[in-house]
PDB file of N, CA, C and O in Angstrom:
ATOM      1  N   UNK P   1     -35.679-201.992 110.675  1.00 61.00           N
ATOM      2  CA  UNK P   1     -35.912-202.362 112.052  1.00 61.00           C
ATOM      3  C   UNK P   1     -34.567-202.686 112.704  1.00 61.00           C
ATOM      4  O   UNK P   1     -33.741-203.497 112.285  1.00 61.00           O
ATOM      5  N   UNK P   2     -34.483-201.934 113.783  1.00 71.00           N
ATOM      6  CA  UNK P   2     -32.798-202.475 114.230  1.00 71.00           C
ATOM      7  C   UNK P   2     -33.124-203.422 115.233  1.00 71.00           C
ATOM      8  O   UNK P   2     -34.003-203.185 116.061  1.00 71.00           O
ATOM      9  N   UNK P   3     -32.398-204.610 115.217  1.00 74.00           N
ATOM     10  CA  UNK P   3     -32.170-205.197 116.240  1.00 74.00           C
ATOM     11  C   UNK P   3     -31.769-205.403 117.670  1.00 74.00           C
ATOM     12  O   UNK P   3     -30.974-204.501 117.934  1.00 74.00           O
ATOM     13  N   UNK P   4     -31.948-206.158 118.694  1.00 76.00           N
ATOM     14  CA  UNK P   4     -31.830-205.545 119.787  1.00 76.00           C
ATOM     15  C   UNK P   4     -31.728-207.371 120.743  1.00 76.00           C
ATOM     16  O   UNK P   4     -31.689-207.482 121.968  1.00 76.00           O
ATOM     17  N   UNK P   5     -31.713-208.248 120.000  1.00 72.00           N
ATOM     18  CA  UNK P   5     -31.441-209.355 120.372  1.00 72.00           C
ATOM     19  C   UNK P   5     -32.840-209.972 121.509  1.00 72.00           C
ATOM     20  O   UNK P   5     -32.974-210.994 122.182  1.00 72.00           O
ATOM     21  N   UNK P   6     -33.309-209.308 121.379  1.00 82.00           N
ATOM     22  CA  UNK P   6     -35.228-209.722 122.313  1.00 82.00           C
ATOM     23  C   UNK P   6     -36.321-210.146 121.207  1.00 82.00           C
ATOM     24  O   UNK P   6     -37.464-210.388 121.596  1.00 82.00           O
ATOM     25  N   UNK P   7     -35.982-210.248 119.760  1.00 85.00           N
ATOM     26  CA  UNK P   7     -37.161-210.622 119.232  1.00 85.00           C
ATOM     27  C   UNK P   7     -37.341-211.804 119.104  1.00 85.00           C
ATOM     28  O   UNK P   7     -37.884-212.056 118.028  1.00 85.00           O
ATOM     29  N   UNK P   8     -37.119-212.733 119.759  1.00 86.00           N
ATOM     30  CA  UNK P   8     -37.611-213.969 119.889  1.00 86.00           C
ATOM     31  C   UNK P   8     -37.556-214.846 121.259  1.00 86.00           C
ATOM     32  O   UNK P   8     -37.389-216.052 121.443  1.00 86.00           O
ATOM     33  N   UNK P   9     -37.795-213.595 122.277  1.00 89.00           N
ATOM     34  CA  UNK P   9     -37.820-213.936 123.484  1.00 89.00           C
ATOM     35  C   UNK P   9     -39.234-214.712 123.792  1.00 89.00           C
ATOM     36  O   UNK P   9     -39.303-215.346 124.844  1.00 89.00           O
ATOM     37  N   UNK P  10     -40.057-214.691 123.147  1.00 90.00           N
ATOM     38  CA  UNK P  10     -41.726-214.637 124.063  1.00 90.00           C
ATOM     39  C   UNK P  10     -41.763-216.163 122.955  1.00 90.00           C
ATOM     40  O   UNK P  10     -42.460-217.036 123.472  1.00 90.00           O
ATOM     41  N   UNK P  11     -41.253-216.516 121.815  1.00 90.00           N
ATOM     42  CA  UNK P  11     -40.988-217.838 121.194  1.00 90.00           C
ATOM     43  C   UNK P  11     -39.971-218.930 122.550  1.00 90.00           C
ATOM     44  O   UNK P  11     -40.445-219.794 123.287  1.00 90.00           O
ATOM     45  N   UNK P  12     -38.695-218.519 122.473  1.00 91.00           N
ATOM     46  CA  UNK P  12     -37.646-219.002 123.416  1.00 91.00           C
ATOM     47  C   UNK P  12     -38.560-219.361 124.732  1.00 91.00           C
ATOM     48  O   UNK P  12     -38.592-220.535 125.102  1.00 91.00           O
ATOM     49  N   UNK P  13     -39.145-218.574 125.290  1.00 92.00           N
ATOM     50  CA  UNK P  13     -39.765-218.941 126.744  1.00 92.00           C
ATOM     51  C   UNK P  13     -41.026-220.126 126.458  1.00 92.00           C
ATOM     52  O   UNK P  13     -41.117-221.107 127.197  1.00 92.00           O
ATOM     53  N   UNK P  14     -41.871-219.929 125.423  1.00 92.00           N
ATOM     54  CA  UNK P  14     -42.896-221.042 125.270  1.00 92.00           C
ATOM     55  C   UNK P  14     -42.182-221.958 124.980  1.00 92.00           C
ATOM     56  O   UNK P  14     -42.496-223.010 125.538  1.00 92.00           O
ATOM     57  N   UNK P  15     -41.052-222.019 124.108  1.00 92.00           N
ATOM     58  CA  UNK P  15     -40.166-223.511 123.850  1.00 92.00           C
ATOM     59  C   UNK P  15     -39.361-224.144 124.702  1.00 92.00           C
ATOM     60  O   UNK P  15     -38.827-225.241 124.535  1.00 92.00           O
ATOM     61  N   UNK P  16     -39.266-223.236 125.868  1.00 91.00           N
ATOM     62  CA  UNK P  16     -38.435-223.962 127.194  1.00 91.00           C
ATOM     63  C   UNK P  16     -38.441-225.231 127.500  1.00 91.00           C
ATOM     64  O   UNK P  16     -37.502-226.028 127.491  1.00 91.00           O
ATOM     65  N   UNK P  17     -39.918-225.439 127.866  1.00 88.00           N
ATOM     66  CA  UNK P  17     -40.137-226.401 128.691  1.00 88.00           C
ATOM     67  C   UNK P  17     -41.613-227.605 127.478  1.00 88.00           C
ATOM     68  O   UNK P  17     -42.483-228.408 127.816  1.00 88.00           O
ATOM     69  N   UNK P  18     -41.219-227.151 126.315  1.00 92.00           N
ATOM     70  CA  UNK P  18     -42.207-227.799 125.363  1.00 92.00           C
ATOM     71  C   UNK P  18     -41.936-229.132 125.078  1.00 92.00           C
ATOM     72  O   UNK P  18     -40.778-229.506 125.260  1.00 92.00           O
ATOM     73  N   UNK P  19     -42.676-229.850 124.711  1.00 93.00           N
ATOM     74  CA  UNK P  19     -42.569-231.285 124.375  1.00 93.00           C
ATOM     75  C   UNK P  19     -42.473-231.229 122.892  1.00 93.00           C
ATOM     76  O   UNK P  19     -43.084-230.409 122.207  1.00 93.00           O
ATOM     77  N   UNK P  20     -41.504-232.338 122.338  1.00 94.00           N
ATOM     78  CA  UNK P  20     -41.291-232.432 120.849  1.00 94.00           C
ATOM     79  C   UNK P  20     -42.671-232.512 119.836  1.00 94.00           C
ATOM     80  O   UNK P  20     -42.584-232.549 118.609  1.00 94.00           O
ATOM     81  N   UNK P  21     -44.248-232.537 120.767  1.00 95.00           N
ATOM     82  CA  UNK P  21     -45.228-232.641 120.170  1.00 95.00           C
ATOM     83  C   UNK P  21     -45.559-231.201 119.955  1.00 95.00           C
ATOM     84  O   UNK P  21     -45.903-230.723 118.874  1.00 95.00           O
ATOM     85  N   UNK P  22     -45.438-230.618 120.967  1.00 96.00           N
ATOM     86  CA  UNK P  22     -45.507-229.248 120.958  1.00 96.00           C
ATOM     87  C   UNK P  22     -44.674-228.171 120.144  1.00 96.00           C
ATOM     88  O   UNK P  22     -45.002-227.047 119.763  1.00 96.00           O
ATOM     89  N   UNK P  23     -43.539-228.850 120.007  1.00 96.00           N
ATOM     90  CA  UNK P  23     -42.535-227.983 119.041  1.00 96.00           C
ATOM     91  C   UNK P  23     -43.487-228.331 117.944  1.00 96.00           C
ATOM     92  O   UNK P  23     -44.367-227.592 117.502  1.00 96.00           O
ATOM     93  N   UNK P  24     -43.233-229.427 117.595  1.00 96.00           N
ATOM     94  CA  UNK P  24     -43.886-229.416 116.131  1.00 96.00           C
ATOM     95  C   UNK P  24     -45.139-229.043 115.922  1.00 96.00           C
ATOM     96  O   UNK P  24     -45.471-229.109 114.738  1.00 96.00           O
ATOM     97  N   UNK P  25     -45.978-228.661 116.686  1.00 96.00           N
ATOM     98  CA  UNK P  25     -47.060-227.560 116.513  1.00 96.00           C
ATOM     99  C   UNK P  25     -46.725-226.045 116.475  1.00 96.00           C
ATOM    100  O   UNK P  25     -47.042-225.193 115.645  1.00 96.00           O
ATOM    101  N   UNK P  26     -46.059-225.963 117.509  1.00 95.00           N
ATOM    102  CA  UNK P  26     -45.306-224.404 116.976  1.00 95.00           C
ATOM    103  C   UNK P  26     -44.756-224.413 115.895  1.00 95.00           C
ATOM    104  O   UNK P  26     -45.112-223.463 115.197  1.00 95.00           O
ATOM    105  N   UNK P  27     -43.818-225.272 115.297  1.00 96.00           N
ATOM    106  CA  UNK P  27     -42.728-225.166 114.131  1.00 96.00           C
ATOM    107  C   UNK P  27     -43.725-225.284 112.890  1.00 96.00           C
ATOM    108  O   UNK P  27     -43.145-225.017 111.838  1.00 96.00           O
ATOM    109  N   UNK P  28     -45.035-225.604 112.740  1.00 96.00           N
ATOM    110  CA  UNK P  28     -45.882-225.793 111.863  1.00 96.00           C
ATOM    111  C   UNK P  28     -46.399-224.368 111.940  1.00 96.00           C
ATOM    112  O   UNK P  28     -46.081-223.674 110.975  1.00 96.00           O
ATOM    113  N   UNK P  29     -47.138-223.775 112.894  1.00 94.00           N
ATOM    114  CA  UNK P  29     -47.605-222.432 113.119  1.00 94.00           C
ATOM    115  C   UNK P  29     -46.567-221.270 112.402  1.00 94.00           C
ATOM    116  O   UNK P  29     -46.733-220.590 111.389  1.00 94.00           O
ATOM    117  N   UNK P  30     -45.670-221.324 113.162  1.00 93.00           N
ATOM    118  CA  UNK P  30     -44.496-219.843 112.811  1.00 93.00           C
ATOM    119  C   UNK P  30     -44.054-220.551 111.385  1.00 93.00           C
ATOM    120  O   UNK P  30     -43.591-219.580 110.787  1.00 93.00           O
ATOM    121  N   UNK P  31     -43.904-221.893 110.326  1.00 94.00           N
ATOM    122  CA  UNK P  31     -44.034-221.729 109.576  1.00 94.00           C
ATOM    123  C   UNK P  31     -45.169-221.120 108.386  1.00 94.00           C
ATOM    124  O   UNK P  31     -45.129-220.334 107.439  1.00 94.00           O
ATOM    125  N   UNK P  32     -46.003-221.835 108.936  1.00 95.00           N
ATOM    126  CA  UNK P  32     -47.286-221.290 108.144  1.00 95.00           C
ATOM    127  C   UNK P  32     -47.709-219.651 108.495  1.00 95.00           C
ATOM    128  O   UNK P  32     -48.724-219.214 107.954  1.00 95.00           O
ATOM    129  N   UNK P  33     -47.048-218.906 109.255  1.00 93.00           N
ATOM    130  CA  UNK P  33     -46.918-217.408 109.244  1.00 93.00           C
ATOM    131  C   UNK P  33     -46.066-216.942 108.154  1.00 93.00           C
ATOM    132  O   UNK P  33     -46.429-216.066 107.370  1.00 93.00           O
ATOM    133  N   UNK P  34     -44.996-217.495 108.107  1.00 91.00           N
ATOM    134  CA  UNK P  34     -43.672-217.025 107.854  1.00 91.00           C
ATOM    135  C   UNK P  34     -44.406-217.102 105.860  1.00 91.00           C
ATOM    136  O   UNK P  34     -44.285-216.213 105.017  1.00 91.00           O
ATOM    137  N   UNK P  35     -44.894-218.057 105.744  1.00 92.00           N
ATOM    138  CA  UNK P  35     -45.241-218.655 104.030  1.00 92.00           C
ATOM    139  C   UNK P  35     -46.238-216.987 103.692  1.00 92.00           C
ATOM    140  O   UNK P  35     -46.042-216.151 102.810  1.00 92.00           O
ATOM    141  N   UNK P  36     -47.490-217.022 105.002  1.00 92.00           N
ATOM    142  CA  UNK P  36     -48.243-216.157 104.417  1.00 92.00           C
ATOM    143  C   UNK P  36     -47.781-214.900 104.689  1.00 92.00           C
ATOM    144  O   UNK P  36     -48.528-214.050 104.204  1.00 92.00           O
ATOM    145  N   UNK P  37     -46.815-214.434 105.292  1.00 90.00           N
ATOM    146  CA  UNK P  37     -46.271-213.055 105.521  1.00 90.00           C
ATOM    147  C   UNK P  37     -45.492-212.547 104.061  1.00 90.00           C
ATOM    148  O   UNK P  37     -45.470-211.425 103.554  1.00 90.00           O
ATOM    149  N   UNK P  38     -44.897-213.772 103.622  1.00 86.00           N
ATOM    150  CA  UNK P  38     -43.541-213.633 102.490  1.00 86.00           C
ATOM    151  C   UNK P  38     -44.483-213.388 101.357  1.00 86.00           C
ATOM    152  O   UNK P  38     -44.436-212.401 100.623  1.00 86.00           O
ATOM    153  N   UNK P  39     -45.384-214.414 101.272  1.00 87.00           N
ATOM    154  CA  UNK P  39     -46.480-214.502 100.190  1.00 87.00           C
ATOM    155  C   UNK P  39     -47.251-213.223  99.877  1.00 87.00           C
ATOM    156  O   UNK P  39     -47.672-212.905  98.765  1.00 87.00           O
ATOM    157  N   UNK P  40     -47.389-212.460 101.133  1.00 87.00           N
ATOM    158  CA  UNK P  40     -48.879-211.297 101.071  1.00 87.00           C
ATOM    159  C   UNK P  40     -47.524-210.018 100.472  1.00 87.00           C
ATOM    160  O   UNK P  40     -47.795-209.087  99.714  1.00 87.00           O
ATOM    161  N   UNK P  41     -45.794-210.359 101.166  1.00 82.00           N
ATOM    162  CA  UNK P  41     -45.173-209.657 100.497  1.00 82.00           C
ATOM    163  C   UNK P  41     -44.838-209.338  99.271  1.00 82.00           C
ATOM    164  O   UNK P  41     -44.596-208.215  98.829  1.00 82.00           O
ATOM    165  N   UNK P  42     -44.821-210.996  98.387  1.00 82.00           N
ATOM    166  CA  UNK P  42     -44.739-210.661  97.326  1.00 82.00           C
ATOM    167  C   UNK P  42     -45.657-210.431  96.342  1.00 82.00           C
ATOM    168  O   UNK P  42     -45.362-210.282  95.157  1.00 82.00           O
ATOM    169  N   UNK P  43     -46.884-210.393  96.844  1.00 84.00           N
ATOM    170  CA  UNK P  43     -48.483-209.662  95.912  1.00 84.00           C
ATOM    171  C   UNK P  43     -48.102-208.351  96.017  1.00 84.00           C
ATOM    172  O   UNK P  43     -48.098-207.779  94.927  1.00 84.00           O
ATOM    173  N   UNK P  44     -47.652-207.408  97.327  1.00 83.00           N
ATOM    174  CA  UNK P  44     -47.263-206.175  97.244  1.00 83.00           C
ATOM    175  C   UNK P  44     -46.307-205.375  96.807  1.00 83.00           C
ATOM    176  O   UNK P  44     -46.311-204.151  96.939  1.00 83.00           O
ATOM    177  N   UNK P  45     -45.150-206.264  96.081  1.00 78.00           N
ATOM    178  CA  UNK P  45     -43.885-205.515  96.548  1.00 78.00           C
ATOM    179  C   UNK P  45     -44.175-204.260  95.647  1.00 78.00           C
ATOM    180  O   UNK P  45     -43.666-203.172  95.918  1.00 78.00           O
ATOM    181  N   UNK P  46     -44.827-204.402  94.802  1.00 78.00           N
ATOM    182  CA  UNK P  46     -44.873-203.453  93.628  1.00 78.00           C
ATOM    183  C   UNK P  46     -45.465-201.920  93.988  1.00 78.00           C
ATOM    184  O   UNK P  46     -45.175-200.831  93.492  1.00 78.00           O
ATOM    185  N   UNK P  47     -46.400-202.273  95.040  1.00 83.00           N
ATOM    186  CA  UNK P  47     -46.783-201.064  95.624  1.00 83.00           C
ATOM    187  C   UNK P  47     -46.458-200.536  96.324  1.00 83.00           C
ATOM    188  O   UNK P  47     -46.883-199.387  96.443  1.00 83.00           O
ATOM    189  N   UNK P  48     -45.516-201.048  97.206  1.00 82.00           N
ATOM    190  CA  UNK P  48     -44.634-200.706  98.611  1.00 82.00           C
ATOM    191  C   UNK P  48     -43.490-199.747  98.288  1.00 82.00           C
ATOM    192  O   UNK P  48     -42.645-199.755  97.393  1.00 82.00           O
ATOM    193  N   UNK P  49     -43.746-198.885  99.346  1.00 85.00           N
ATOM    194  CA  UNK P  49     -42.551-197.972  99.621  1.00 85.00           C
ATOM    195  C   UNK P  49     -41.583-198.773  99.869  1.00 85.00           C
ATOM    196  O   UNK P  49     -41.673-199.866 100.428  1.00 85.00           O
ATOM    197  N   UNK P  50     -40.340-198.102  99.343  1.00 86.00           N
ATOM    198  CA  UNK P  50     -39.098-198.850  99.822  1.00 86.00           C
ATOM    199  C   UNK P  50     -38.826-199.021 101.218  1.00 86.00           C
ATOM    200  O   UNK P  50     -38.247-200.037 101.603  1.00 86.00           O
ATOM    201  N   UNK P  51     -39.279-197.897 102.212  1.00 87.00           N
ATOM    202  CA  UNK P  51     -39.572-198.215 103.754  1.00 87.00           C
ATOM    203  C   UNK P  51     -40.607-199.479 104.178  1.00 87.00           C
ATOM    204  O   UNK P  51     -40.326-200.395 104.951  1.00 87.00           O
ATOM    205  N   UNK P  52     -41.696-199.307 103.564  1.00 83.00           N
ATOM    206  CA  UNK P  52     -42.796-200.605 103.604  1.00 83.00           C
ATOM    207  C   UNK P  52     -41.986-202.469 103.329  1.00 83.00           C
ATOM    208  O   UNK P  52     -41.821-203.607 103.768  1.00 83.00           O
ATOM    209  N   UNK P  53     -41.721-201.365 102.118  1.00 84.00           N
ATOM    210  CA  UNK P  53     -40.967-203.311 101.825  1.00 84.00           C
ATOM    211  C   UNK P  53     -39.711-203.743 102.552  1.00 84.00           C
ATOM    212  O   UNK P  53     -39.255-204.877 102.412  1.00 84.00           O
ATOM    213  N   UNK P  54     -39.098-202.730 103.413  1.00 87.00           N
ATOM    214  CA  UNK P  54     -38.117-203.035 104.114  1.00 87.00           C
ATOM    215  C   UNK P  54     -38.633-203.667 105.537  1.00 87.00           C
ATOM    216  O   UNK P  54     -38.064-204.404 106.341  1.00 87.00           O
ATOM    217  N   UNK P  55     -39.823-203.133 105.524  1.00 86.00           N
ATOM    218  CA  UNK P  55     -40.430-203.616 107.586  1.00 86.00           C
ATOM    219  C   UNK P  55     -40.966-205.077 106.970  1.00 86.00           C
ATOM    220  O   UNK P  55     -40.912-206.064 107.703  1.00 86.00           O
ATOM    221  N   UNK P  56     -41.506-205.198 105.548  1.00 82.00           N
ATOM    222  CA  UNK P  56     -41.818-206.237 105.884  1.00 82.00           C
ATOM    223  C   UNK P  56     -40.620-207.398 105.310  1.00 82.00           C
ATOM    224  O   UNK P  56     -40.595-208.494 105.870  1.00 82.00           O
ATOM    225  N   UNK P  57     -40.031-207.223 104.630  1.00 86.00           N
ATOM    226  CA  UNK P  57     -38.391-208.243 104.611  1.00 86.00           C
ATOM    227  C   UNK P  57     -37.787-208.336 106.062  1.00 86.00           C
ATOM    228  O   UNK P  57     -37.088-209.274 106.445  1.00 86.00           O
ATOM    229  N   UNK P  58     -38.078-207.446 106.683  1.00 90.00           N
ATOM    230  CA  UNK P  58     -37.539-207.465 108.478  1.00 90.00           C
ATOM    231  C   UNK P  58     -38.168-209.006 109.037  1.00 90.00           C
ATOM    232  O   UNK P  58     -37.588-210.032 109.394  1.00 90.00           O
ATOM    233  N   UNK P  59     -39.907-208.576 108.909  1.00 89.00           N
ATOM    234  CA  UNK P  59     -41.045-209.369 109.216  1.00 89.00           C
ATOM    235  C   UNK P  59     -40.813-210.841 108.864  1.00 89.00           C
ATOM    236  O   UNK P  59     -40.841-211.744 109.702  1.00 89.00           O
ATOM    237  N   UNK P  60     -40.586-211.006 107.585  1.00 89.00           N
ATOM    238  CA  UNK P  60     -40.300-212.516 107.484  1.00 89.00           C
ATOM    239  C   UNK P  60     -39.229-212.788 107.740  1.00 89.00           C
ATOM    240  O   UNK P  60     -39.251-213.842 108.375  1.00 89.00           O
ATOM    241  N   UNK P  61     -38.225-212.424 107.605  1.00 91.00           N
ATOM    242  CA  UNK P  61     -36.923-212.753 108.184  1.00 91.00           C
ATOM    243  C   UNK P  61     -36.787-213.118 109.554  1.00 91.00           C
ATOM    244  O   UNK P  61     -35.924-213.866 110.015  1.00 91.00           O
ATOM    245  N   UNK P  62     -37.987-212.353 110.368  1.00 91.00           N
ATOM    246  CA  UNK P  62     -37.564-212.873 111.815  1.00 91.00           C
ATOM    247  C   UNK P  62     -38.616-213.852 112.220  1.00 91.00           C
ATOM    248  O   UNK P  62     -38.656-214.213 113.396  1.00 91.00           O
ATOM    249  N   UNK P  63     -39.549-214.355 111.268  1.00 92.00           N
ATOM    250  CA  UNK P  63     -40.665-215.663 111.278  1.00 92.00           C
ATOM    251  C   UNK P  63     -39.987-216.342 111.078  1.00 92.00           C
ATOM    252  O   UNK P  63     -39.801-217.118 112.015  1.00 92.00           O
ATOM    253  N   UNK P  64     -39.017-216.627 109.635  1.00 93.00           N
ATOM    254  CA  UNK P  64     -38.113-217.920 109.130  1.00 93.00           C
ATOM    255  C   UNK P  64     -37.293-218.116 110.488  1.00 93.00           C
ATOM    256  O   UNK P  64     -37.304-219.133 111.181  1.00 93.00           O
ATOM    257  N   UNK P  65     -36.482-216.781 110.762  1.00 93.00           N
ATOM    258  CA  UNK P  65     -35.778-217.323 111.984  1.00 93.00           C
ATOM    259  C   UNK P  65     -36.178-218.047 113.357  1.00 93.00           C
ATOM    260  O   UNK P  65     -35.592-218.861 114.070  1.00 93.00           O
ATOM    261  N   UNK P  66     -37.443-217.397 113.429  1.00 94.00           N
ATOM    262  CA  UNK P  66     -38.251-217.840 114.777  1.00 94.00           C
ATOM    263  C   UNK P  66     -38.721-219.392 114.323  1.00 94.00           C
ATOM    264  O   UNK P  66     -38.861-220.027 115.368  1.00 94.00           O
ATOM    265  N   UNK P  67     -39.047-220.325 113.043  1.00 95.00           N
ATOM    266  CA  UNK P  67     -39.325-221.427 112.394  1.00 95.00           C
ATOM    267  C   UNK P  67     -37.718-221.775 112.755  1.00 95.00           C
ATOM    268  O   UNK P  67     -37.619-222.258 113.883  1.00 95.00           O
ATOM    269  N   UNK P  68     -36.732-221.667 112.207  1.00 95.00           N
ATOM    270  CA  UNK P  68     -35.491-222.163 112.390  1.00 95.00           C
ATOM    271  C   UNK P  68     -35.429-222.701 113.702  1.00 95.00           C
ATOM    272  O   UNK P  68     -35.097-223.852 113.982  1.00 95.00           O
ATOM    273  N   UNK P  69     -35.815-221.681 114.600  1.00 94.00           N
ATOM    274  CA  UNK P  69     -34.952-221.619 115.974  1.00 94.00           C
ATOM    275  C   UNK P  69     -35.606-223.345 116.703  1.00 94.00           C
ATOM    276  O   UNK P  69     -35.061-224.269 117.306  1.00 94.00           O
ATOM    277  N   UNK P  70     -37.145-223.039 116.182  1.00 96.00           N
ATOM    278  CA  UNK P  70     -38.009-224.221 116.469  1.00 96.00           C
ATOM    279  C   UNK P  70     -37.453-225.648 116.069  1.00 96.00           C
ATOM    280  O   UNK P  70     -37.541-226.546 116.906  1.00 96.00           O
ATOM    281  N   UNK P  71     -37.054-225.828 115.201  1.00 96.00           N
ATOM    282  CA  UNK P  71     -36.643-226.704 113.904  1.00 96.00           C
ATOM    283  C   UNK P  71     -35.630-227.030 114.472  1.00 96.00           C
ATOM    284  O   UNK P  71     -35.532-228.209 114.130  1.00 96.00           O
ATOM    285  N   UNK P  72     -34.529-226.750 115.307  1.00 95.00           N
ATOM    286  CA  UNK P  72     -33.309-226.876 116.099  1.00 95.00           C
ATOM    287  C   UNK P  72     -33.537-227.511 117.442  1.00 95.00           C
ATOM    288  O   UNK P  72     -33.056-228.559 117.873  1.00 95.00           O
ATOM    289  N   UNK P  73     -34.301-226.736 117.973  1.00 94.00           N
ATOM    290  CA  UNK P  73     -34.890-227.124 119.252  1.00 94.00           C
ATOM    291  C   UNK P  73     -35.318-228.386 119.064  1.00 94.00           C
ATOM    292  O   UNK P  73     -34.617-229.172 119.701  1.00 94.00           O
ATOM    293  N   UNK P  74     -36.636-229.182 118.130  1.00 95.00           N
ATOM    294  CA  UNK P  74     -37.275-230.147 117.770  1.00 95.00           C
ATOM    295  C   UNK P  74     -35.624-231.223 117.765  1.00 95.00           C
ATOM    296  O   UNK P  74     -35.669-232.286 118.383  1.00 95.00           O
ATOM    297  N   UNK P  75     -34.294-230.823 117.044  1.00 95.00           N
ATOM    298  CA  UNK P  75     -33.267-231.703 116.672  1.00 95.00           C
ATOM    299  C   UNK P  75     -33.028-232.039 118.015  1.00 95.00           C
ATOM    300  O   UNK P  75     -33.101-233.186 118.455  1.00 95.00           O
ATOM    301  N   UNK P  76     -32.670-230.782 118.832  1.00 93.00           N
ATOM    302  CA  UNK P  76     -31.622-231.127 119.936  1.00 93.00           C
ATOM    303  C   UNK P  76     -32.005-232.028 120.859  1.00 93.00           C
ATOM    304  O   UNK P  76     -31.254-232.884 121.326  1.00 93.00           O
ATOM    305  N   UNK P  77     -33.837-231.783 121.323  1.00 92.00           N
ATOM    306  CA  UNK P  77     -34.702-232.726 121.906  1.00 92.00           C
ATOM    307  C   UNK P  77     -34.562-234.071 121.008  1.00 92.00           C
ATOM    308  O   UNK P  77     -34.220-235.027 121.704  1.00 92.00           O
ATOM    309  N   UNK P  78     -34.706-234.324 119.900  1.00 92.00           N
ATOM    310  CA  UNK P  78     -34.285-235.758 119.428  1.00 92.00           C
ATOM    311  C   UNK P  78     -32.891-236.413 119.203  1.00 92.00           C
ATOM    312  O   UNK P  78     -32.632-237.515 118.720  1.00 92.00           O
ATOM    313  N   UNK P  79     -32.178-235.581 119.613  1.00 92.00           N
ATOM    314  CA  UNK P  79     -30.816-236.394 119.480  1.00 92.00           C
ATOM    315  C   UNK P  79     -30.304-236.377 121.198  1.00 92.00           C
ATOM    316  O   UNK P  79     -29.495-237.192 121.640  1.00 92.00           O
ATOM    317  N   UNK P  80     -30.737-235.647 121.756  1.00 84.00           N
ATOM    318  CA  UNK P  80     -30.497-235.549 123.215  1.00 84.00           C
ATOM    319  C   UNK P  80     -30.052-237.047 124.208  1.00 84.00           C
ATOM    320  O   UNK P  80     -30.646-238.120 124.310  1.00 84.00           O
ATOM    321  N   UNK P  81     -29.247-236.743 124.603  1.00 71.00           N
ATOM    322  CA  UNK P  81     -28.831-238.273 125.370  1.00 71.00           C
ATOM    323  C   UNK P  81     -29.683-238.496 126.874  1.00 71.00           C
ATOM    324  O   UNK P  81     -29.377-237.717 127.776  1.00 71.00           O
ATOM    325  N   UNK P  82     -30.418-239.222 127.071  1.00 65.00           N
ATOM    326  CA  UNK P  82     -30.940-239.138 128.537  1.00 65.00           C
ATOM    327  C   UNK P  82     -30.147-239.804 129.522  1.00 65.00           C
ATOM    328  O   UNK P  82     -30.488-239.787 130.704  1.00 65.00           O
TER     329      UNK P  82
END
């Protein structure tokens, strides 16, 4: 999957304007994707085309990241100076 710097635009815009209660409902969600995406990967890898297992190493890679991005956001809102 090539990159193109937009895959975590439609995450970025719901986290704009979110409350630290709300992050941490997202950051719980896109984790608990990210567990069962990696997980359903590694029941398959054995059967997967090397193309297959590459879209889906893409797939979790950009859940963990989209969990990260959350996980940052949640910091910056708590250390934030008002």
């Amino acid at each position: 999957m090539e990159r193109t710097g937009w895959e975590h635009y439609d995450l970025e815009k719901e986290m704009r304007d979110a409350s630290v209660a709300k992050l941490l409902g997202m950051y719980k969600c896109e984790k608990q994707k990210a567990l069962d995406t990696c997980g359903e990967f590694l029941k398959l890898t054995g059967s997967l085309t090397d193309k297959g297992a590459k879209e889906f190493d893409d797939k979790c890679q950009l859940l963990v990241e989209g969990a990260k991005k959350i996980a940052e956001r949640i910091a910056d809102k708590l250390t934030e100076d008002e």
